[in-house]
Amino acid sequence: MAVIESLRAGDPRRIGEWRLLGRLGGGGQGVVYLGETAEGGKVAVKLVHAHLIADTKAKKYLVAEVEAMRKVAAFCTARVLAADVEGDQPYIVSEYVDGPSLHQVVSAAGPRDASALIRLAIGTATALTAIHQAEVIHRDFKPSNVLLGSDGPRVIDFGIAKILDLTTTISAELIGTPSYMAPEQLSGERLTSRLDVFAWGCTMVYAATGQSPFGHDALPLIMNRILHAPPELGTLDGPLRPMIEACLEKLPANRPSAREVLLELLDSSSPEAQVLPTGADLAARGPVGEQTIVPPPLAVTETPRLSRRRVLAALTGAAALLAGTAVALRGTLAAEPTTLARPTPGALPGLRGSLQPDASASVIMTSYTAIVSGKLANAYVLNSETGQFDATAYRGAGVSFDRRYVAGVSEPIKDLGAARQLTIEDRSTGQKHPVKLNQPFMAPRWSPTRNQLVVTLLDGAETAKGVGYAIVSPDDYTPKIVKMDRIHLGALGWPLHPGTFAWSHDGTTLVAASLEGSWADSTLWVYAPDGKLIKSYPGLGQNVGYPFSPDGKLIATQTRFAGSEGDKGKDQVTVFDAGTRAFVRDLPTELWFMGWYDASHIIGYHWERDRQGVGQVRIVGTDGTLGRVLVTNDESPANWNIWPTYSRVGPQETRLEGT
């Protein structure tokens, strides 16, 4: 079911003839409310930001566009029921679909399995065929505009981007979501319905792999890939792959139409007049259920070309595993979440240090823990509205990838292994949710791709040996506990957390390390979320947070720690090839690994002896080059005084490192 928020102080209580019951979401286009008719029926009421359609010259075209939208057949779409785009409060009323968006489901539960993917492909292709049949172009087809209702996938917000696009010369706003835009939208060419087919291909790749085929990082990089680079299809395989490849052709003329895609997916015996009903019926088959921890995505049955018979067999054979409860933000911002403030450069509260300007950075600091006189102090968390860092009541706090949740230890930590009270706070509502673990833990770390948290469980002894982990989701705040053989985990410590569990770069597996003699002799262990051992990396050093680079090709570990009994000399970070496990390079000494900046740079704490040992947080290239300073440190060198956590910015913010 959809999550409905209470109306806020400035929200209207009625729009037109519809009484408003609550908020469903919001974004760049406006706010979506749950409305009620006089008869008690439910509708979705989208209140469009008035400034987006303030051009009086364009308004005469808007009524005709809305009328065309109302003619779209109700096959896998949320029908437009009414609209008023000429008044002071422009709005569009459509059918209410009680279900999460594809974006929310994949973020929460991972890529779709084979059966669910085929249902999704048929349903969304049916919807686009119906939309194009009414001579409407969606223009903003993406995962958050596909809702997964009890009767199958439903496409929303079709044609709205066209309305806003009519006023782009006035508003100067980019219409569409860059990761799902077609090349012709970026190059300014004439737009046809084939742009929706391109976006459909991107969305299917996202559903199958959890990633857009052109990335989710800096906007210029995304645009360049869409215009010039081949798509990254990842693990997508089987009969859908050649079809999606055709849909992602750069030239619109080389792509199939939505109807051609649908006909290829359906049984060839379907009469022409029955194409839309048949597609809607097949998309609606199978139960909609929930799952807790999702294994790596299942590949579609391998076959060199698309077979309609195999597609239909896959569709009817297995039940779809659809999960997630939160409703999507129905916006057209470049990011799926609403716009979030970057941190403001300057002095950092709670310590003598400063955040340096880095406006073009692809990562930002979202929280930090101050260490005062060798003791862990309360954490500070980035305020997404003001750009300032606010003090919290938590130790070792971490921020979720979408910045909605904060997790931390909500009690004073007196000694190693003493933490027992984990709290997750929903920053959108201020509600605090205690998580019952019933045993000591440390190192709360968020997944880089979804709202899931992992903590390392301890045996409670003085040596604080790791005995397993717990995965917690804000969906229900109930920990899924996995106990492990303690031989795989070494002695742990605040705030560095060597050897504790962290997520892989894509959020599908977990990584931990055993301490065997010196740090360089340690073994990295990679596990599935259910605890199954997938692979090991002997002799690669200790993980201190997230060891894999954003593209998964490199591993950075701490191979020497000057404070360890088994190590002699200076702190050392080493880079390895994740595929071959081969040594790549030792980075400059007196460096502590904090996370990855991009695929070829890490973030590290670098000690500077010419400043009496005081360190700085800075960028370091995998070629050994010392890059710019991110955070200055003006404290004495007796102890660490800051342990920051970073998130990757862009359409889907990604965790880099956490305490």
C-alpha positions as a printed Julia matrix, in Angstrom:
659×3 Matrix{Float64}:
   0.0     0.0     0.0
   1.03    3.6    -0.56
   2.37    5.69    2.33
   0.16    8.72    2.9
   1.54   11.69    4.83
  -0.6    14.13    6.77
  -1.41   17.45    5.17
   1.0    20.22    6.11
   0.17   23.69    7.38
   0.35   25.34    3.94
  -1.5    22.62    2.02
  -4.99   23.27    0.66
  -7.83   21.22    2.15
  -9.83   21.11   -1.07
  -9.04   21.47   -4.78
 -12.04   21.83   -7.03
 -14.66   19.3    -6.0
 -12.18   16.98   -4.3
 -11.47   16.94   -0.58
  -7.78   16.32    0.16
  -6.94   13.56    2.64
  -3.14   13.58    2.65
   0.09   13.82    0.68
   1.23   11.07   -1.67
   4.48   12.73   -2.75
   6.05   15.77   -4.35
   8.8    16.87   -6.68
   9.81   19.28   -9.41
   6.37   19.41  -11.03
   4.29   19.88   -7.91
   2.64   18.01   -5.05
   0.42   14.93   -5.36
  -2.44   14.56   -2.89
  -4.84   11.75   -2.11
  -8.28   13.17   -2.87
 -11.79   12.0    -2.18
 -14.88   12.42   -4.34
 -18.31   13.3    -2.99
 -19.18    9.59   -3.26
 -16.15    8.55   -1.22
 -13.99    7.37   -4.13
 -10.23    7.93   -4.08
  -8.33    9.96   -6.7
  -4.8    11.36   -7.11
  -4.79   15.15   -7.36
  -1.6    16.71   -8.74
  -1.27   20.41   -7.88
   1.2    21.73  -10.46
   3.56   24.5    -9.44
   1.92   27.6   -10.92
   5.2    29.19  -12.03
   5.85   26.28  -14.4
   2.86   27.15  -16.59
   2.67   30.91  -16.07
   3.16   31.7   -19.77
  -0.25   32.95  -20.97
   0.72   32.41  -24.62
   1.18   28.7   -24.0
  -2.02   28.13  -22.04
  -4.19   27.92  -25.13
  -2.28   24.75  -26.08
  -2.63   23.22  -22.65
  -6.35   22.57  -22.73
  -5.99   20.6   -25.99
  -3.08   18.6   -24.54
  -5.06   17.71  -21.41
  -8.02   16.69  -23.55
  -5.74   14.33  -25.5
  -4.49   12.88  -22.21
  -8.08   12.14  -21.17
  -8.56   10.09  -24.35
  -5.79    7.62  -23.43
  -7.34    4.16  -23.09
  -7.35    2.7   -19.58
  -4.95   -0.18  -20.28
  -2.15   -0.23  -17.66
  -2.43    3.53  -17.2
  -3.84    5.76  -14.48
  -6.57    7.57  -16.43
  -6.76   11.37  -16.35
 -10.22   12.18  -14.98
 -10.25   15.98  -14.87
  -7.96   19.0   -15.04
  -7.81   22.76  -14.75
  -4.58   24.24  -16.07
  -5.84   27.79  -16.57
  -6.74   28.75  -13.02
  -4.58   30.11  -10.2
  -4.18   26.58   -8.83
  -3.48   24.37  -11.89
  -4.21   20.73  -11.18
  -4.7    17.35  -12.85
  -6.88   14.6   -11.36
  -6.21   10.97  -12.21
  -7.05    7.49  -11.0
  -5.52    6.59   -7.66
  -3.23    3.54   -7.8
  -2.62    2.1    -4.33
   0.88    0.74   -4.72
   4.59    1.62   -4.65
   6.55    2.82   -7.64
   9.03    0.66   -9.51
  11.79    2.93   -8.21
  10.74    2.37   -4.61
  10.43   -1.39   -5.07
  13.85   -1.83   -6.69
  15.47    0.5    -4.12
  13.96   -1.48   -1.25
  14.07   -5.05   -2.57
  16.51   -5.15   -5.46
  16.1    -6.04   -9.16
  13.01   -7.9   -10.39
  13.05  -11.61  -10.99
  12.37  -13.13  -14.43
   8.6   -13.47  -14.08
   8.09  -10.01  -12.58
  10.31   -8.47  -15.25
   8.27   -9.97  -18.09
   5.01   -8.81  -16.5
   6.49   -5.36  -16.1
   7.7    -5.27  -19.71
   4.29   -6.29  -21.09
   2.34   -3.93  -18.83
   4.44   -0.86  -19.51
   4.63   -1.56  -23.26
   0.82   -1.87  -23.23
   0.54    1.49  -21.45
   2.87    3.26  -23.91
   0.98    1.76  -26.84
  -2.29    3.14  -25.43
  -0.69    6.54  -24.78
   0.78    6.79  -28.28
  -2.49    5.63  -29.82
  -4.07    8.8   -28.37
  -1.25   10.82  -30.01
   0.28   11.68  -26.66
   4.0    11.37  -25.84
   4.88   10.62  -22.23
   8.26   12.45  -22.3
   9.12   11.51  -18.71
   8.82    7.71  -18.59
  10.97    6.46  -15.7
  10.83    4.06  -12.72
   9.07    6.52  -10.41
   6.29    6.97  -12.98
   5.46    3.25  -12.98
   3.26    2.22  -10.05
   2.86   -1.44   -9.09
  -0.78   -1.88   -8.19
  -2.7    -5.01   -7.27
  -3.79   -5.33  -10.91
  -0.29   -5.01  -12.35
   1.94   -2.1   -13.39
   0.28    1.25  -14.14
   1.95    4.2   -15.89
   1.27    7.71  -14.55
   2.09   11.34  -15.43
   1.93   10.84  -19.21
   1.83   14.07  -21.18
   2.51   16.32  -18.19
   6.1    16.96  -19.28
   4.71   18.16  -22.65
   2.61   20.75  -20.83
   5.64   22.01  -18.92
   7.84   21.84  -22.01
   5.62   24.41  -23.68
   6.99   27.01  -21.26
  10.66   26.03  -21.13
  11.72   29.28  -22.84
  10.32   31.12  -19.83
  11.18   28.73  -17.02
  14.54   27.56  -18.42
  14.02   24.22  -16.66
  15.08   20.84  -17.94
  11.98   18.74  -18.6
  12.58   15.06  -18.01
  14.86   12.91  -15.88
  18.37   12.84  -17.45
  19.18    9.16  -16.83
  16.06    8.18  -18.81
  16.1    10.83  -21.54
  16.62    9.98  -25.21
  19.5    11.48  -27.23
  17.1    13.65  -29.27
  15.81   15.29  -26.07
  19.35   16.37  -25.23
  20.34   17.46  -28.74
  17.21   19.55  -29.39
  15.95   17.5   -32.33
  12.3    16.94  -33.24
  10.66   14.68  -30.68
   8.54   11.65  -31.55
   7.01    8.8   -29.57
  10.24    6.83  -30.08
  11.79    8.81  -27.21
   9.4     6.95  -24.86
  10.67    3.66  -26.28
  14.24    4.69  -25.39
  13.12    5.57  -21.84
  11.27    2.24  -21.66
  14.5     0.4   -22.49
  16.36    2.34  -19.77
  13.63    1.56  -17.26
  13.68   -2.15  -18.05
  17.46   -2.22  -17.53
  16.94   -0.51  -14.16
  14.27   -3.06  -13.21
  16.52   -5.98  -14.21
  19.82   -4.74  -12.72
  19.06   -1.94  -10.27
  21.1     0.52  -12.35
  20.36    2.92  -15.2
  22.23    1.92  -18.39
  23.84    5.37  -18.52
  24.66    5.87  -14.85
  23.43    8.0   -11.97
  26.35   10.38  -11.44
  27.19   13.89  -12.69
  24.76   15.29  -15.26
  27.4    16.08  -17.94
  28.69   12.5   -17.76
  25.18   11.05  -18.08
  24.39   13.26  -21.08
  27.66   12.36  -22.8
  27.01    8.63  -22.35
  23.46    8.9   -23.67
  24.67   10.76  -26.77
  27.83    8.78  -27.51
  28.38    5.65  -25.4
  26.77    2.2   -25.63
  24.4     1.31  -22.77
  25.61   -0.77  -19.84
  23.15   -3.68  -19.61
  24.88   -5.44  -16.73
  23.38   -8.8   -15.81
  20.39   -8.46  -18.13
  20.31  -11.57  -20.29
  17.97  -13.82  -22.21
  15.12  -12.95  -24.58
  14.61   -9.35  -23.46
  18.2    -8.25  -24.06
  18.13   -7.94  -27.9
  14.78   -6.14  -27.74
  16.07   -3.63  -25.19
  19.25   -3.12  -27.2
  17.07   -2.17  -30.19
  15.07    0.24  -28.03
  18.3     1.97  -26.93
  19.5     2.78  -30.45
  20.76    6.38  -30.69
  18.74    7.18  -33.82
  14.94    7.23  -33.26
  14.31    5.7   -36.7
  16.27    2.59  -35.69
  14.07    1.91  -32.66
  10.84   -0.12  -32.75
   7.55    1.56  -31.86
   5.84    0.76  -28.57
   3.24   -1.27  -30.48
   5.99   -3.29  -32.2
   7.56   -3.99  -28.82
   4.22   -5.11  -27.42
   3.44   -7.33  -30.43
   6.83   -8.99  -30.05
   6.09   -9.68  -26.38
   2.61  -11.07  -27.03
   1.49  -14.27  -28.68
   1.39  -13.76  -32.45
  -2.11  -15.22  -32.55
  -3.59  -12.23  -30.73
  -5.97  -10.28  -33.01
  -4.96   -6.67  -33.69
  -8.04   -5.36  -31.87
  -7.15   -7.43  -28.79
  -3.55   -6.25  -28.39
  -4.22   -3.78  -25.55
  -6.67   -6.0   -23.61
  -4.33   -8.98  -23.98
  -1.34   -7.0   -22.74
  -3.26   -5.63  -19.75
  -4.53   -9.12  -18.87
  -1.07  -10.73  -19.0
   0.47   -7.9   -16.99
  -2.13   -8.36  -14.25
  -1.5   -12.09  -13.76
   0.26  -13.35  -10.64
   0.14  -12.28   -7.0
   1.75   -9.16   -5.63
   3.7   -10.09   -2.51
   6.52   -8.89   -0.29
   9.95  -10.25    0.48
  12.47   -9.36    3.15
  16.04   -9.87    1.98
  16.39  -10.22   -1.77
  19.09  -12.49   -3.28
  21.08  -11.41   -6.34
  18.8   -10.93   -9.39
  17.79  -14.0   -11.36
  18.76  -13.93  -15.02
  16.02  -14.39  -17.59
  16.24  -17.83  -19.22
  19.18  -17.76  -21.61
  18.3   -17.9   -25.3
  19.85  -16.11  -28.29
  16.67  -14.41  -29.49
  13.26  -13.41  -28.19
  10.7   -16.22  -28.21
   7.1   -15.21  -27.58
   6.32  -18.69  -26.32
   9.19  -18.61  -23.83
   8.2   -15.11  -22.7
   4.63  -16.19  -21.99
   5.8   -19.37  -20.28
   8.07  -17.35  -17.99
   5.24  -14.95  -17.27
   2.75  -17.61  -16.18
   5.24  -19.96  -14.54
   6.53  -18.1   -11.48
   4.9   -15.68   -9.07
   6.17  -12.1    -9.13
   8.01  -11.03   -6.0
   7.12   -7.36   -5.68
   8.13   -5.58   -2.5
   8.17   -2.12   -0.96
   5.52    0.06    0.64
   6.53    3.67    0.12
   4.92    5.68   -2.65
   7.23    7.35   -5.16
   7.86   11.06   -5.37
   6.19   11.87   -8.64
   8.54   14.61   -9.83
  10.71   15.44  -12.81
  13.84   16.44  -10.94
  17.12   14.94  -12.07
  17.12   13.06   -8.77
  14.41   10.7    -7.64
  14.4    12.38   -4.21
  13.58   16.1    -4.06
  16.47   18.59   -4.32
  18.8    18.34   -1.32
  21.18   21.04   -0.13
  24.94   20.61   -0.36
  26.97   21.27    2.78
  28.03   24.86    3.35
  31.84   25.35    3.44
  33.33   26.76    6.62
  33.92   25.92   10.26
  32.52   22.58   11.43
  30.63   22.51   14.75
  32.13   20.5    17.57
  35.76   20.61   16.42
  38.51   22.89   15.21
  38.31   22.12   11.53
  36.78   23.47    8.33
  34.97   22.07    5.33
  36.61   23.3     2.13
  34.62   24.55   -0.92
  33.96   21.77   -3.43
  30.86   22.84   -5.37
  31.47   20.53   -8.33
  32.14   17.45   -6.21
  30.47   14.17   -7.06
  30.46   13.27   -3.36
  29.54   15.3    -0.29
  30.05   14.91    3.44
  26.69   13.99    5.02
  27.76   13.37    8.62
  30.8    13.23   10.85
  31.74   11.99   14.28
  33.9    14.18   16.49
  36.5    12.49   18.66
  37.35   14.59   21.71
  40.25   13.63   23.98
  40.27   10.18   22.47
  36.57    9.55   23.17
  33.75    9.21   20.68
  31.48   12.27   20.89
  28.03   12.81   19.44
  27.71   12.89   15.66
  26.72   15.8    13.42
  24.4    15.29   10.45
  23.9    17.42    7.33
  20.63   19.34    7.28
  19.34   18.83    3.72
  17.44   22.13    3.77
  20.02   24.52    5.26
  23.31   22.89    4.26
  24.51   23.15    7.87
  25.53   20.31   10.18
  23.18   19.72   13.12
  24.21   18.05   16.37
  22.53   14.72   17.13
  22.11   12.58   20.22
  23.79    9.64   18.47
  27.26    8.13   18.44
  28.53    6.78   15.17
  25.59    8.12   13.16
  25.13    7.29    9.49
  22.77    8.79    6.9
  20.78    6.7     4.41
  21.49    7.05    0.68
  18.42    9.3     0.16
  19.19   11.27    3.37
  15.8    10.46    4.85
  17.02    8.3     7.74
  19.72    8.63   10.4
  20.92    5.59   12.34
  23.17    5.68   15.36
  23.93    4.5    18.86
  21.5     6.25   21.21
  23.47    5.72   24.41
  26.9     6.67   25.78
  29.58    4.2    24.69
  31.8     3.5    27.69
  33.93    0.68   26.35
  34.42   -1.65   23.42
  31.37   -3.75   22.64
  29.09   -1.87   25.04
  26.64   -0.46   22.48
  23.24   -2.14   22.69
  20.69    0.52   21.7
  20.32    1.27   17.97
  17.89    3.99   16.88
  16.74    4.86   13.36
  15.25    8.33   13.0
  12.96    9.29   10.1
  14.05   12.86    9.37
  10.94   13.59    7.31
   8.68   13.04   10.33
  11.04   13.29   13.29
   9.93    9.88   14.54
  12.57    7.77   16.31
  12.4     3.99   16.08
  14.44    1.86   18.53
  15.7    -1.42   17.05
  15.83   -4.42   19.37
  19.04   -6.36   18.76
  19.37   -7.96   22.23
  23.16   -8.05   21.99
  26.06   -5.63   21.57
  26.86   -4.27   18.14
  28.86   -1.63   16.3
  29.38    0.02   12.9
  25.9     0.9    11.55
  26.31    1.21    7.77
  23.69    2.01    5.15
  23.48    0.27    1.79
  24.74    2.41   -1.12
  21.63    1.64   -3.2
  18.64    1.23   -0.88
  17.35    1.97    2.61
  18.87   -1.02    4.37
  21.26   -0.9     7.3
  23.8    -3.48    8.44
  25.38   -3.61   11.91
  28.07   -5.99   13.12
  27.05   -8.11   16.12
  29.57   -8.74   18.91
  30.08  -11.47   21.49
  30.15   -8.91   24.3
  33.55   -9.99   25.61
  36.44   -7.62   26.21
  38.0    -8.57   22.89
  34.73   -7.73   21.1
  34.81  -10.54   18.57
  32.32  -10.3    15.74
  29.72  -13.09   15.71
  27.48  -12.04   12.83
  25.39   -9.16   11.55
  21.87   -7.8    11.43
  20.14   -6.13    8.47
  17.45   -3.59    9.31
  15.01   -1.83    6.96
  12.86    1.22    7.85
   9.96   -0.73    6.32
   9.42   -2.54    9.63
  12.5    -1.85   11.82
  12.75   -5.58   12.52
  16.34   -6.89   12.36
  17.13   -9.94   10.24
  19.96  -11.55   12.23
  22.6   -13.8    10.68
  25.06  -15.55   13.02
  28.54  -16.35   11.66
  31.52  -18.46   12.59
  33.56  -16.02   14.7
  36.83  -17.23   13.12
  36.03  -15.03   10.14
  35.96  -11.82   12.18
  38.75  -10.19   14.1
  39.02   -7.82   17.05
  37.16   -4.59   16.41
  37.41   -1.01   17.61
  35.68    2.38   17.61
  35.71    4.5    15.55
  37.73    2.79   12.8
  35.76   -0.47   12.77
  38.34   -2.63   10.99
  36.86   -5.91    9.81
  33.23   -4.99   10.46
  30.52   -5.7     7.9
  30.05   -3.23    5.05
  28.11   -3.31    1.79
  29.62   -3.91   -1.61
  29.58   -1.1    -4.18
  26.21   -2.18   -5.62
  24.55   -3.08   -2.32
  23.98   -6.74   -3.22
  26.6    -8.37   -0.97
  28.36   -7.79    2.35
  32.1    -7.58    3.03
  34.05   -8.29    6.24
  37.67   -9.12    7.09
  39.47  -11.41    9.49
  42.55  -10.1    11.28
  45.3   -12.69   10.86
  48.61  -11.46   12.25
  49.47   -8.25   10.45
  46.81   -6.21    8.69
  48.34   -7.07    5.3
  47.74  -10.79    5.97
  44.0   -10.28    6.58
  41.36  -11.95    4.38
  38.34  -10.19    2.92
  35.16  -12.3     2.94
  32.18  -11.56    0.68
  28.75  -12.83    1.77
  25.24  -12.88    0.39
  22.7   -11.12    2.65
  21.51  -14.53    3.9
  25.02  -15.35    5.18
  26.2   -17.63    2.36
  29.92  -17.2     1.67
  30.42  -16.12   -1.96
  34.17  -15.54   -2.25
  37.28  -14.63   -0.28
  40.32  -12.44   -0.94
  43.27  -13.81    1.12
  46.08  -11.42    1.98
  44.31   -8.25    0.76
  44.23   -6.39    4.08
  41.5    -4.97    6.3
  38.32   -3.34    5.09
  37.64   -0.05    6.85
  34.19    0.66    5.5
  33.36    0.2     1.82
  36.4    -1.33    0.06
  35.06   -1.66   -3.51
  35.35    1.23   -6.01
  32.07    2.6    -7.44
  32.5     0.51  -10.6
  33.5    -2.6    -8.63
  36.83   -2.94  -10.44
  39.22   -2.02   -7.6
  39.55   -2.78   -3.89
  41.23   -0.43   -1.42
  42.2    -1.76    2.01
  44.26   -0.78    5.03
  47.33   -3.0     4.82
  49.29   -1.42    7.64
  48.22    0.26   10.87
  50.99    1.86   12.91
  49.01    1.27   16.13
  48.7    -2.48   15.61
  50.93   -4.95   17.42
  51.42   -6.96   14.23
  52.46   -3.97   12.1
  55.58   -1.86   12.07
  55.98    1.47   10.34
  53.49    3.95    8.96
  49.81    3.64    8.06
  49.39    2.24    4.55
  46.51    1.96    2.04
  46.88   -0.5    -0.85
  44.86   -0.84   -4.05
  44.12   -4.23   -5.67
  42.38   -5.4    -8.83
  38.98   -6.83   -7.74
  38.83   -9.25  -10.68
  42.33  -10.73  -10.62
  43.17   -9.86   -6.97
  46.51   -8.55   -8.27
  48.42   -5.81   -6.45
  48.0    -2.42   -8.15
  49.74    0.15   -5.95
  50.64    1.21   -2.41
  49.32    4.73   -1.9
  51.37    7.39   -0.05
  52.2     6.38    3.52
  50.63    7.88    6.63
  47.23    7.52    5.0
  43.99    6.11    6.4
  41.3     4.9     4.01
  37.86    6.56    4.38
  36.05    5.64    1.16
  35.99    6.11   -2.6
  35.64    9.51   -4.26
  35.22    8.08   -7.76
  36.48    5.08   -9.71
  40.09    6.35   -9.67
  40.33    8.34   -6.41
  39.85    7.53   -2.75
  39.14    9.76    0.24
  41.75    9.41    2.97
  42.93   10.92    6.22
  46.52   11.98    5.49
  48.97   12.73    8.25
  51.27   15.7     7.53
  54.5    15.67    9.52
  55.41   19.18    8.39
  52.36   20.29   10.4
  53.42   18.38   13.54
  51.44   15.32   12.53
  48.05   17.04   12.07
  46.04   15.33    9.34
  43.67   16.47    6.61
  40.85   14.68    4.83
  41.78   14.76    1.16
  41.42   13.12   -2.23
  44.16   10.67   -3.26
  44.45    9.19   -6.75
  44.91    5.47   -7.25
  48.1     6.5    -9.08
  49.43    7.87   -5.78
  48.79   11.56   -6.51
  47.74   13.67   -3.52
  44.66   15.69   -4.52
  42.81   18.61   -2.98
  41.95   18.88    0.7
  38.31   18.33    1.64
  38.46   18.99    5.39
  41.17   20.83    7.32
  42.05   19.77   10.84
  43.44   22.28   13.3
  43.39   20.06   16.39
  46.37   18.48   18.11
  47.54   15.22   16.56
  47.12   13.17   19.76
  43.99   11.49   18.45
  41.68   11.47   15.47
  39.31   14.37   15.79
  36.97   13.74   12.84
  35.59   10.64   11.11
  33.4    11.81    8.21
  30.91    9.87    6.11
  30.37   10.7     2.46
  27.53   10.14   -0.01
  27.64   10.18   -3.78
  25.44   12.94   -5.19
  23.15   12.61   -8.19
  19.79   11.09   -9.09
  20.27    8.4    -6.5
  22.71    9.37   -3.78
  25.08    6.58   -2.83
  26.9     5.93    0.44
  30.68    5.97    0.34
  31.73    5.44    3.92
  30.24    5.35    7.37
  31.22    4.91   10.94
